[in-house]
Amino acid sequence: MSLLFRAGTAALRHRGRPPLRRSSTFNVSGYMPEAASFPGVRDFPGLRALSLQQPDRFWGALGRERLCWISPFHSVSNCDLGQGSIRWFEGGQLNVSVNCIDRHVHKSPDKVALIWERDEPGAQVKITYRQLLEVTCRLANTLKRQGVRKGDRVTIYMPASPIAVASMLACARIGAVHSVVFAGFSADALADRIQDAHSETIITSNQAVRGGRVIELKKTVDQAVKLCPSVKRVFVAMRTENKVLMSNIDIPLEEEMMKEETACDPVAMESEDMLFLLYTSGSTGKPKGVVHTQAGYLLYTSLTHRYVFDYHDGDVFGCVADIGWITGHSYVVYGPLCNGGTTVLFESTPVYPNPGRYWETVERLKINQFYGAPTAIRLLLKYGDEWVKAHDRSSLKTLGSVGEPINSKAWDWYYKVVGEGRCPVLDTWWQTETGGICIAPHPADREAEIVPAMAMRPFFGINPVLMDDQGRRLAGNNISGSLCIAQPWPGMARTIYNDHERFVNTYFKAYPNHFFTGDGAYRSKEGYYQITGRLDDVINISGHRLGTAEIEGAVNQHRVVAESAAIGCAHKIKGEGSYVFIVLKDGIDIAEHIINKELKDIVSQKIAKYAAPDFIQVVMRLPKTRSGKIMRRVLRKIVENKVDELGDLTTLDDYTAVQEIVAGHKLILEKEAKNSSS
Ligand code: PRX
């Protein structure tokens, strides 16, 4: 809890901006057509109050109107946060793929569902709803023919592409549970996730293409499969023309699909059947398979997509996240498709072939809502305004940011340069566990102001509270605390796969009857929220979550490492980087550049390239309490250059350890300064 800090928000307020208010009378039913079910509610705050005071009435009406049911639900919510028991829309049956495809095919079959923005600029591919249905059905039939059944877990290891989206939707169609693993994860990390999910089926592609480079995806899968004897079949799609080695469990996906029918009966799923698992990092070394179910997740992602981004029929929605993360699940695939929208699948990088790529794509595809990560914005800002200004961005209406705090400099640049001061910038706060956006400005509410670099307001049904160290709710404004959510909402995770106890302990024990987010937040004088960062041993590298214990687990496998401690550190581009302290085994003498390289390699190999440590410091010993616990607080202060604030060191067993580390850290800083000036 000690990491809480209060940001100086007053300084961030932009008074000179054009107001977002476009009409002085707020008409709820114009804003939200479903509001016809709530006579008497006149404005956005009224709707929000209703969503909190009468959640069953609110979500029940929206669930009935926004989703297409095979059989109706008999109860709206049945939740007990104390037990981590969350159930929505019980009794109802539906199929998510029908909601995301079939019903739009009936209305407008030739509407574009997906625009695949391939790595090669200008080589985009458009897929209509009719085509998406055909591909999904062929794929679903292929899965069935090869023995995949309802409830089976299917691991998808491929970057954003129509076939990847169809794979997710084909699982949903036949009732299989997908587990998409980010295609940048290593073979070891992939194997861990396959094993934890007891997945017998993998879908991958021969190769991936990113930033002009070819990535040997299938080879990584082959290595992972060697560690997973339970895998029975690997479907291989062809992203490039290059042949790869096929074993007796490998199945050429497109070839098999071509033999199948273009129709496939959707399975009727209960609202609370599993839709997908998505692995994310926690405080321990073992990633957790966060479980989302069918109806509640779909309703929540489609509603947030519609109202947070002010998405309108006919808009082109451009979320550049990878489908391997929750942002890709909720705002590349499920939210936009449930709304019958047109969604962009971005395969490339922000700097390929040059730092104008995002804005050239915006111009070419006429993107209306652009949703990206602060890391990329910070990186592009460095390259200067010309790369942005070279492209017509007049199609843009809203700009979103997600995954990590967006600092005011990046926010300002995004707002003024990218959005030409016309487009609201939405700092959206949420998590893998929350399913969809929970705190964000609401541009659809024309009355609402936006304060730069603040996530601002809770969405419908979200009741954020701040807690102190003793677990007491903090009343009033201008205050910081642990961010909890006091009421269940339909999009929240239901469990951790095969580990409900960990689910309850992680999210519902620290503050009974509340969902604990793991983040700290500040509530401003006006009652707006600003996220201040993680309170646990999770760091956020370029918007990707990583447990420090995972890094230590990988580093400790190196033959010369006796023990290690990893912590987060400020990083100009990535937001947060990792700083690893290692103690060498007795009698080992190894050159610094060699150990640095080998440790970076081992972390890349055990986890992923993005997880490789930014700084490595060899120390004689780690600062520990007399009972042997590493004092991470002390390490953090040293790395933050706040040696005067080391605090109470009475429990430290040996003060000289701290002095040595401070001296070593100084040398690392000097070297860093030299490198960046040369
Ligand atoms: O610390 C918060 C940070 O990202 C964490 C969630 O990570 P993940 O589950 O990978 O989901 C990322 C995409 C939704 C949070 O606990 N985070 C996310 N959005 C923001 C943020 N921190 C500050 N501001 C945000 N807007």
XYZ file of N, CA, C and O and ligand atoms in Angstrom, residues 280 325-327 371 401-406 427-433 439 455 517-519 531-534 540 543-545, ligand 1:
150
model
N -2.854 -14.225 -17.529
C -2.249 -12.945 -17.178
C -1.384 -13.143 -15.946
O -1.496 -14.148 -15.255
N -3.990 -10.179 -26.084
C -4.254 -9.501 -24.810
C -5.751 -9.248 -24.686
O -6.489 -9.292 -25.676
N -6.173 -8.881 -23.490
C -7.616 -8.671 -23.281
C -8.139 -7.528 -24.161
O -9.273 -7.578 -24.627
N -7.306 -6.518 -24.409
C -7.781 -5.402 -25.239
C -8.168 -5.906 -26.623
O -9.179 -5.481 -27.198
N -7.544 3.372 -31.008
C -7.332 2.939 -29.613
C -5.949 2.296 -29.522
O -5.684 1.292 -30.184
N -6.694 5.419 -25.061
C -5.407 4.989 -24.520
C -5.678 3.932 -23.461
O -6.650 4.043 -22.708
N -4.837 2.921 -23.395
C -5.093 1.823 -22.459
C -3.816 1.097 -22.053
O -2.843 1.101 -22.791
N -3.866 0.508 -20.889
C -2.836 -0.453 -20.483
C -1.884 0.058 -19.437
O -1.272 -0.718 -18.714
N -1.715 1.361 -19.351
C -0.750 1.946 -18.412
C -1.095 3.423 -18.308
O -1.824 3.953 -19.160
N -0.555 4.072 -17.305
C -0.862 5.495 -17.185
C -0.327 6.256 -18.392
O 0.734 5.936 -18.911
N -1.100 7.219 -18.860
C -0.597 8.075 -19.943
C -0.180 9.392 -19.291
O -0.989 10.049 -18.639
N -8.598 8.212 -21.663
C -7.694 7.358 -20.902
C -8.584 6.303 -20.249
O -9.346 6.604 -19.334
N -8.514 5.075 -20.754
C -9.447 4.048 -20.284
C -8.748 3.108 -19.316
O -7.724 2.514 -19.655
N -9.293 2.984 -18.131
C -8.706 2.047 -17.154
C -9.538 0.777 -17.072
O -10.759 0.837 -16.906
N -8.855 -0.331 -17.160
C -9.491 -1.620 -16.924
C -8.436 -2.701 -16.859
O -7.247 -2.394 -16.866
N -8.839 -3.960 -16.783
C -7.903 -5.070 -16.583
C -8.430 -6.329 -17.280
O -9.625 -6.414 -17.578
N -7.554 -7.307 -17.416
C -7.992 -8.614 -17.932
C -9.187 -9.100 -17.107
O -10.157 -9.638 -17.641
N -9.125 -8.887 -15.807
C -10.159 -9.398 -14.907
C -11.476 -8.629 -15.010
O -12.517 -9.154 -14.633
N -13.311 2.516 -16.006
C -13.250 3.953 -15.708
C -12.687 4.650 -16.943
O -11.620 4.286 -17.438
N -8.409 8.957 -15.893
C -9.401 7.995 -16.396
C -10.816 8.493 -16.114
O -11.783 8.050 -16.735
N -8.710 -4.464 -7.096
C -8.120 -4.411 -8.437
C -6.603 -4.624 -8.434
O -6.030 -4.905 -9.483
N -5.957 -4.399 -7.289
C -4.491 -4.450 -7.276
C -3.864 -3.114 -7.635
O -2.649 -2.962 -7.593
N -4.686 -2.132 -7.987
C -4.181 -0.801 -8.356
C -4.481 0.210 -7.252
O -5.444 0.046 -6.499
N -5.541 6.715 -12.003
C -4.894 5.479 -11.545
C -3.442 5.797 -11.229
O -2.750 6.438 -12.029
N -2.968 5.321 -10.087
C -1.604 5.676 -9.690
C -0.629 4.509 -9.799
O 0.547 4.677 -9.536
N -1.094 3.326 -10.150
C -0.163 2.208 -10.389
C -0.453 0.997 -9.515
O -1.294 1.043 -8.616
N 0.255 -0.084 -9.798
C 0.011 -1.349 -9.101
C 0.481 -1.267 -7.650
O 1.461 -0.609 -7.336
N 4.341 -3.301 -15.233
C 3.578 -3.088 -16.439
C 4.529 -2.574 -17.515
O 4.821 -1.396 -17.590
N 2.721 -1.620 -21.228
C 1.312 -1.986 -21.133
C 1.097 -3.493 -20.994
O -0.035 -3.951 -20.991
N 2.163 -4.282 -20.892
C 2.007 -5.732 -20.711
C 2.355 -6.095 -19.280
O 3.415 -5.753 -18.783
N 1.459 -6.832 -18.675
C 1.620 -7.170 -17.266
C 2.630 -8.275 -17.079
O 2.627 -9.247 -17.819
O -2.229 -1.354 -13.517
C -3.335 -1.212 -14.368
C -2.843 -1.033 -15.793
O -2.864 -2.303 -16.404
C -3.335 -3.278 -15.469
C -4.156 -4.304 -16.182
O -3.353 -4.990 -17.086
P -4.001 -6.043 -18.062
O -4.837 -6.990 -17.296
O -2.900 -6.611 -18.870
O -4.969 -5.220 -18.964
C -4.446 -4.184 -19.739
C -5.492 -3.692 -20.703
C -6.814 -3.430 -20.123
C -4.129 -2.492 -14.457
O -4.237 -3.171 -13.235
N -3.715 -0.127 -16.537
C -4.626 -0.449 -17.466
N -5.202 0.668 -17.969
C -4.643 1.713 -17.325
C -3.703 1.210 -16.406
N -3.004 2.021 -15.592
C -3.216 3.348 -15.688
N -4.099 3.900 -16.537
C -4.834 3.131 -17.377
N -5.676 3.692 -18.222
